[in-house]
mmCIF file of C-alpha atoms in Angstrom:
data_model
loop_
_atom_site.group_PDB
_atom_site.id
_atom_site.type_symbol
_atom_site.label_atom_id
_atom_site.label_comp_id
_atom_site.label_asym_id
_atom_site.label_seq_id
_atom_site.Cartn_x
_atom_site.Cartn_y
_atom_site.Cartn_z
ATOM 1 C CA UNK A 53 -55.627 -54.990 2.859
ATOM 2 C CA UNK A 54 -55.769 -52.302 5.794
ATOM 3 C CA UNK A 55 -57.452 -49.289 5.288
ATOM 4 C CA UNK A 56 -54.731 -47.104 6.185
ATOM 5 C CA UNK A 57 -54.004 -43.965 3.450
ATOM 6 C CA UNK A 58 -50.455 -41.484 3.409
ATOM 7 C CA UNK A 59 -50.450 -38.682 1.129
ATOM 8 C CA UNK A 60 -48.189 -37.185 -0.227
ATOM 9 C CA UNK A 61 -46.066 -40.853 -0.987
ATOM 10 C CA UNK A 62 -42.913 -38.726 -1.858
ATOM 11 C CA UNK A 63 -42.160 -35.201 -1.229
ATOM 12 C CA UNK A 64 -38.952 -33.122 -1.895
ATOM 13 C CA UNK A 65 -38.905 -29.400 -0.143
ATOM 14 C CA UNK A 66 -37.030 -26.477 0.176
ATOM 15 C CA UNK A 67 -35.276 -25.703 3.655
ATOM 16 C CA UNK A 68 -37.598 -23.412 6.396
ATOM 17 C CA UNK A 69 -40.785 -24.684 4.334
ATOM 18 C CA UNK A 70 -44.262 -25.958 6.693
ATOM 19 C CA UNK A 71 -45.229 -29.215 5.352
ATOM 20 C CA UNK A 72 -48.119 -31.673 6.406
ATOM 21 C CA UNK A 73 -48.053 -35.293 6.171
ATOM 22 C CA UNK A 74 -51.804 -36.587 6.209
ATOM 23 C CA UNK A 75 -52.670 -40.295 7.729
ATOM 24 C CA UNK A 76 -55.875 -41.037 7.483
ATOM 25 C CA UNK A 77 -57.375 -44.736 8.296
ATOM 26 C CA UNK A 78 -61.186 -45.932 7.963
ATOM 27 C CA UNK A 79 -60.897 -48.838 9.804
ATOM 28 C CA UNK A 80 -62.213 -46.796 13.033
ATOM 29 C CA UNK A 81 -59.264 -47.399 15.318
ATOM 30 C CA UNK A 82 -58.858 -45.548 18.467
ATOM 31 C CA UNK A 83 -55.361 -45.570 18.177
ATOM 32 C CA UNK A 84 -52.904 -44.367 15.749
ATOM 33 C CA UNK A 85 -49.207 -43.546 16.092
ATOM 34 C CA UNK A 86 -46.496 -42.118 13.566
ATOM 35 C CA UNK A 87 -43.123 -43.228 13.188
ATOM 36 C CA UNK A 88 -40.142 -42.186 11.995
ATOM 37 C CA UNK A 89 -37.569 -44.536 9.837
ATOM 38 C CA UNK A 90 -34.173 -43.851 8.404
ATOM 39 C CA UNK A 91 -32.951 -46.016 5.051
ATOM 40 C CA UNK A 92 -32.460 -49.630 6.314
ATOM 41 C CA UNK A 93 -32.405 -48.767 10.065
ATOM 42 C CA UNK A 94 -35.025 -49.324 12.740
ATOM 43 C CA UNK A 95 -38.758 -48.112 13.516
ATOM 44 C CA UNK A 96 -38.861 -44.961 16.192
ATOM 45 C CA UNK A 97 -41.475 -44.210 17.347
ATOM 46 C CA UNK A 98 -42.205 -39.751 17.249
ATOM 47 C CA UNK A 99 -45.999 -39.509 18.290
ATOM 48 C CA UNK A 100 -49.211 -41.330 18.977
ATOM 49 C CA UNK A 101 -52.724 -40.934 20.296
ATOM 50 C CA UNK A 102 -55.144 -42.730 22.437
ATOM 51 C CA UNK A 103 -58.138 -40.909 20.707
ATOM 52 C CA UNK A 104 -59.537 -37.530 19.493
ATOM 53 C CA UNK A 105 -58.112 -34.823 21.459
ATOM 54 C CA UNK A 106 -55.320 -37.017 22.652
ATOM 55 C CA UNK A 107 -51.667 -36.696 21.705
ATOM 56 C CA UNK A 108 -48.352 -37.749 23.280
ATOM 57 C CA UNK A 109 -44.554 -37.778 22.385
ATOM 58 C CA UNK A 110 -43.039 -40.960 21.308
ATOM 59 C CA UNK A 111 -39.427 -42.386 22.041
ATOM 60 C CA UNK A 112 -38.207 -40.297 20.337
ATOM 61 C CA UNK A 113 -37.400 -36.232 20.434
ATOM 62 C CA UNK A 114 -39.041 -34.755 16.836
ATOM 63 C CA UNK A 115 -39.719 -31.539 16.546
ATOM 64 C CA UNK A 116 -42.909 -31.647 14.359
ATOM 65 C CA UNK A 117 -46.336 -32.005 15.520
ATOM 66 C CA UNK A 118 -49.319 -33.633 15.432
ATOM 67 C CA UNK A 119 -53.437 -33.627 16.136
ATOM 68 C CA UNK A 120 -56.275 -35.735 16.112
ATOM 69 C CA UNK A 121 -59.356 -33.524 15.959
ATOM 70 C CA UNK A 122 -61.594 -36.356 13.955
ATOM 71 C CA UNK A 123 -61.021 -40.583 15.172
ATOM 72 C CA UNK A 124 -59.955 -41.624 11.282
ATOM 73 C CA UNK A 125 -57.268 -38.048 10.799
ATOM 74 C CA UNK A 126 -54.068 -37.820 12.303
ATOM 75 C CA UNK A 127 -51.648 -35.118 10.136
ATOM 76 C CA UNK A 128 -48.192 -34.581 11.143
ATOM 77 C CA UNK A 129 -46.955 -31.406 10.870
ATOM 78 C CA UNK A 130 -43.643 -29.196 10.545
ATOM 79 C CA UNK A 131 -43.558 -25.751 10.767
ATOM 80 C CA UNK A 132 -39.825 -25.809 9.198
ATOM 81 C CA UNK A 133 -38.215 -27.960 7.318
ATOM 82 C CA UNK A 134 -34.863 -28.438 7.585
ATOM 83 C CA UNK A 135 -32.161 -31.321 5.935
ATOM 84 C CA UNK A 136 -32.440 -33.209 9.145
ATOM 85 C CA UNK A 137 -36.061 -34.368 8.971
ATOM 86 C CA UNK A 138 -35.333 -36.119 6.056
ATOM 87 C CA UNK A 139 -36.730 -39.331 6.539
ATOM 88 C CA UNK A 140 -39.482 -41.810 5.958
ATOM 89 C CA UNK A 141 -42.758 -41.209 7.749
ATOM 90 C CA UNK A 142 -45.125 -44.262 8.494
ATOM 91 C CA UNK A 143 -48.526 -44.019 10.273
ATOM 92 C CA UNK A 144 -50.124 -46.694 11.727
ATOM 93 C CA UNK A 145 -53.107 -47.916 13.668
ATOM 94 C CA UNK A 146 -54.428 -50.251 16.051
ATOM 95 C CA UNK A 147 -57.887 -51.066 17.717
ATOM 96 C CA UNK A 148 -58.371 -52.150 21.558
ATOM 97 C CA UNK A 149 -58.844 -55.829 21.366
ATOM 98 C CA UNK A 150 -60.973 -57.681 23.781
ATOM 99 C CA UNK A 151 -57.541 -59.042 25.616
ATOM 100 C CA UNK A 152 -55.475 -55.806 24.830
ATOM 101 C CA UNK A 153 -53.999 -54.642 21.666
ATOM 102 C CA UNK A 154 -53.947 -55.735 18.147
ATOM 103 C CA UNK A 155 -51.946 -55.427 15.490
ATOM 104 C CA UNK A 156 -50.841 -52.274 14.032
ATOM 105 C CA UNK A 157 -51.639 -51.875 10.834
ATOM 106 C CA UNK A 158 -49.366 -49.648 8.522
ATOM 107 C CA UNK A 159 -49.710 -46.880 5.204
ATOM 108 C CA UNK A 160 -47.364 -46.958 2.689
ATOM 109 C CA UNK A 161 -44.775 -44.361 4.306
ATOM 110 C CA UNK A 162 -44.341 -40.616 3.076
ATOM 111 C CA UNK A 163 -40.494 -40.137 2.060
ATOM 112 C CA UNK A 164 -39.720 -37.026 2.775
ATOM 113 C CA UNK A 165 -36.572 -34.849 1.550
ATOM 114 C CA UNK A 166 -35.325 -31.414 2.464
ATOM 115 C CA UNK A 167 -33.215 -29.886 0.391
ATOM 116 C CA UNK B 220 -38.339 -51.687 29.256
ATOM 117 C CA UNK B 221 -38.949 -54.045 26.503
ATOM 118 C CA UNK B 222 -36.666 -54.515 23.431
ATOM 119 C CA UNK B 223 -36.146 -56.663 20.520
ATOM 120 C CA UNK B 224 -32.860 -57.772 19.738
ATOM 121 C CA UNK B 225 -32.622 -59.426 15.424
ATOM 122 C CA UNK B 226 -28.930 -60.479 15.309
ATOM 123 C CA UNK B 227 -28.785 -61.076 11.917
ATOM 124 C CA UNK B 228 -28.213 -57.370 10.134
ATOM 125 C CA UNK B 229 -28.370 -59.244 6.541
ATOM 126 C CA UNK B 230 -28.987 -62.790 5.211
ATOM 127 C CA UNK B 231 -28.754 -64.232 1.729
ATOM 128 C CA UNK B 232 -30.132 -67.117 0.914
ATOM 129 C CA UNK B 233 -30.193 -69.224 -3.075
ATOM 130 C CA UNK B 234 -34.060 -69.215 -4.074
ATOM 131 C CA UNK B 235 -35.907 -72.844 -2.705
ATOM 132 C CA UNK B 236 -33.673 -72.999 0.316
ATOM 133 C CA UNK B 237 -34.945 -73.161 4.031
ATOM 134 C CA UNK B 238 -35.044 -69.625 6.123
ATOM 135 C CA UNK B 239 -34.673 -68.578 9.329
ATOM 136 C CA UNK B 240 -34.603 -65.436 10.909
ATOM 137 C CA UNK B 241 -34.088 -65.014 14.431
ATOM 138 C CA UNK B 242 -35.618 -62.889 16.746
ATOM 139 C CA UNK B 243 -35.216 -61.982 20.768
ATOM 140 C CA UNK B 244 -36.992 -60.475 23.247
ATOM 141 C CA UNK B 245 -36.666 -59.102 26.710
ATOM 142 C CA UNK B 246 -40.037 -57.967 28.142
ATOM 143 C CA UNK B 247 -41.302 -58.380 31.505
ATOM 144 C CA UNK B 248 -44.362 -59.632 31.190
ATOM 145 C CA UNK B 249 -46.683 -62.460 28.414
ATOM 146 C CA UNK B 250 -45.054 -60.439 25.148
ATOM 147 C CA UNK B 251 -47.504 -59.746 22.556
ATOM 148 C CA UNK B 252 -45.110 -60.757 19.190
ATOM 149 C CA UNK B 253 -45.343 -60.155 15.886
ATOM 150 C CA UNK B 254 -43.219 -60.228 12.626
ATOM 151 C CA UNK B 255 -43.899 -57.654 9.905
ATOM 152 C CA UNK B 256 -42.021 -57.292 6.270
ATOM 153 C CA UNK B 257 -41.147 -54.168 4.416
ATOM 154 C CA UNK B 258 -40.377 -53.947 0.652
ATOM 155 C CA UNK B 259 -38.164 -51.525 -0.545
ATOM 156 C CA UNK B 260 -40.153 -47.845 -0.033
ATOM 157 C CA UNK B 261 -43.343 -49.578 1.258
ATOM 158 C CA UNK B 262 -44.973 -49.673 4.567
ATOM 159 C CA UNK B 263 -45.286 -52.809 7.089
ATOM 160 C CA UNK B 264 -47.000 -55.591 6.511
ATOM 161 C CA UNK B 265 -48.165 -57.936 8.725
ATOM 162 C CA UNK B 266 -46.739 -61.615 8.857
ATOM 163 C CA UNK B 267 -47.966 -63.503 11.932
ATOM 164 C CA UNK B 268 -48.558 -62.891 15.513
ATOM 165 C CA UNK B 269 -49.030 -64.804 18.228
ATOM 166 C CA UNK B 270 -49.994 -63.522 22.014
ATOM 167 C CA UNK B 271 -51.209 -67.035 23.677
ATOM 168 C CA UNK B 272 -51.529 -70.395 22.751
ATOM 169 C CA UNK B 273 -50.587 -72.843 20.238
ATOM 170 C CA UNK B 274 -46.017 -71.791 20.192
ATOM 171 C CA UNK B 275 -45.897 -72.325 16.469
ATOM 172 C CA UNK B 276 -48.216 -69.905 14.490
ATOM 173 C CA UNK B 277 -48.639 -69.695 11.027
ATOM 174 C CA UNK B 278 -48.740 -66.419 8.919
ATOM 175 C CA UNK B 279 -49.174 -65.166 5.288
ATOM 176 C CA UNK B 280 -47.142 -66.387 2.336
ATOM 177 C CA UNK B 281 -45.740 -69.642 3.992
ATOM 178 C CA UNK B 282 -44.005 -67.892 6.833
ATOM 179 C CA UNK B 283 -44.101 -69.592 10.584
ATOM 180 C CA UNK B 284 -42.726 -68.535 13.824
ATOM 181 C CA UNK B 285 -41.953 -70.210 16.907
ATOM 182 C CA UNK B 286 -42.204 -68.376 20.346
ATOM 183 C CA UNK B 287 -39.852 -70.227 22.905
ATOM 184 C CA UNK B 288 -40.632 -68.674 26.015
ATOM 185 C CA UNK B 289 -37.218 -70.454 27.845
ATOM 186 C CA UNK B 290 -35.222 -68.915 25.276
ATOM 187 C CA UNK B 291 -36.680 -65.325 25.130
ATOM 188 C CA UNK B 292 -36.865 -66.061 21.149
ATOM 189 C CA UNK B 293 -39.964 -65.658 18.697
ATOM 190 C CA UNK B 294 -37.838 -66.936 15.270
ATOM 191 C CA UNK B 295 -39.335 -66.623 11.644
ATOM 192 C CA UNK B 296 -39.281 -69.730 9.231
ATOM 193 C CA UNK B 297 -40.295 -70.538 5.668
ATOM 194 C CA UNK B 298 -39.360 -74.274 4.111
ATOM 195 C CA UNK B 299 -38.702 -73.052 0.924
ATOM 196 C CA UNK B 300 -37.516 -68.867 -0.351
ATOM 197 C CA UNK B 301 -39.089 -67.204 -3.080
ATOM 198 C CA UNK B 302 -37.403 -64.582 -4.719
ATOM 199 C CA UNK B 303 -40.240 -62.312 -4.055
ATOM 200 C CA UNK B 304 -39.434 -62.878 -0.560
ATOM 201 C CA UNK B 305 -36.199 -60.391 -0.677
ATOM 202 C CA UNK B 306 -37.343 -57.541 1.609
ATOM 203 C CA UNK B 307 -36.445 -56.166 5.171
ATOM 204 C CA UNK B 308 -38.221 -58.464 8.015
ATOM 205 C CA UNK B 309 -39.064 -56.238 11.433
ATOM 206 C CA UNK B 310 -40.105 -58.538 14.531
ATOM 207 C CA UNK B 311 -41.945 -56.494 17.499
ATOM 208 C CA UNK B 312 -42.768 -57.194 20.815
ATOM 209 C CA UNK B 313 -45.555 -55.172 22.752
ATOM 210 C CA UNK B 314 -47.709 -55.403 25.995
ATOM 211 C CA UNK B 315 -51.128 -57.133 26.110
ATOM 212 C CA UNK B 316 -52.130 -54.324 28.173
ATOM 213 C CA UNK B 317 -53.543 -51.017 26.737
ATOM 214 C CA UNK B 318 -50.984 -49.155 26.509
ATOM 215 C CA UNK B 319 -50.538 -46.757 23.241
ATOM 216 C CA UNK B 320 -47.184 -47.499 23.100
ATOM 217 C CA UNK B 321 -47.475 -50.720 22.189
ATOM 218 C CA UNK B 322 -44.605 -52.315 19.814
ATOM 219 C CA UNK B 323 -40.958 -52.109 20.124
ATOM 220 C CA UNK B 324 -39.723 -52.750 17.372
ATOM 221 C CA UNK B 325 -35.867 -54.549 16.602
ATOM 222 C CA UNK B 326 -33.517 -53.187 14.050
ATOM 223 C CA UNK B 327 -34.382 -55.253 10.831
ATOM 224 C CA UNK B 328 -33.134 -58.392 9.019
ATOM 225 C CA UNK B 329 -32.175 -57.896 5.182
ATOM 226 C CA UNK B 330 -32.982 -60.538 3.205
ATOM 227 C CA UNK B 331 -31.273 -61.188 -0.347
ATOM 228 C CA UNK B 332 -32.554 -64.250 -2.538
ATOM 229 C CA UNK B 333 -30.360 -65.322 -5.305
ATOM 230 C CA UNK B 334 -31.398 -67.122 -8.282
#
């Protein structure tokens, strides 16, 4: 099992509220990434992160943010809701292998709705 | 740029029957491959992987892929479906170099066992 932890699993907010989606992973990866995936449709990638301190935009354009302040934390943030971010939310991460990158290994998704 | 092309949107198969879902790639260098599953509201799990040697590698609950580098194809196999096996199959292809952005990640087979 992969040490890889979402909270909340399901959340259902109003319109124009800030929410946080927490990732948090104690496997001590350098790398963790968060991705955003409609009902049935494909894996896009919104942000990831080499290390602390490091953040970069994914494929593709979201308009929340994220930080990685501590190696094992990396929260996802939007300052206002709207129906349009309603999606699921997975976090993942990955360690530097000897001959380049493992696996990623995934949480259990935060499904969030905006009503 | 890399991508991952999975033909097959859906597939049902009758419970004990062979599987096979099929998977392409177009990267420009050695791929890094892997095939992950998804049940319904769930994060990824990890299948099978292969990066270098031995073409046929063998995963977690009976699964098996083949990478054929001549056809650009990394295809998933089990001998005999379980029903437990109904879920949405994800094959990725990413760089053995250390880049963050490391999976791409096709569109997603369906898969529907009946009794």
């Amino acid at each position: 099992e992969a040490d890889i932890y979402q909270t909340p699993r399901y959340l259902v907010i109003g319109t124009g509220k800030k929410i946080t989606l927490e990732c948090s992973q104690t496997m001590g990866h350098d790398k963790m990434y968060w991705y955003q995936q409609d009902p049935g449709m494909e894996l896009h990638l919104i942000h990831y992160s080499y290390g602390v301190n490091s953040t970069e935009k994914g494929d593709l354009s979201s308009e929340s943010t994220v930080s990685r302040i501590r190696t094992e934390h990396f929260p996802l943030t939007l300052e206002s809701a709207r129906p349009s971010h309603t999606s699921q939310y997975l976090c993942a991460s990955s360690a530097q292998g000897a001959r380049g990158n493992t696996e990623a290994f995934f949480g259990q998704g935060t499904r969030l709705t905006v009503v | 740029a890399q991508s991952v092309t999975q033909p097959d949107i859906h597939i049902t198969v009758s419970e004990g029957a062979s599987l096979e879902l099929r998977c392409n790639y177009s990267y420009g260098a050695t791929p890094y491959l892997f095939w992950y599953v998804q049940s319904p509201g769930q994060g990824l799990q990890l299948l099978l992987k292969y990066f270098s040697g031995d073409t046929l590698v063998q995963g977690i609950k009976g699964f098996e892929a083949e990478f054929k580098r001549s056809q650009s194809s990394f295809n998933l196999r089990k001998p005999s479906v379980h029903w437990s096996d109904a879920a949405e199959y994800f094959c990725a292809v990413g760089p053995l170099s250390g880049s963050a952005r490391q999976l791409t990640f096709g569109s997603g087979t369906q898969l529907t066992v009946l009794p």
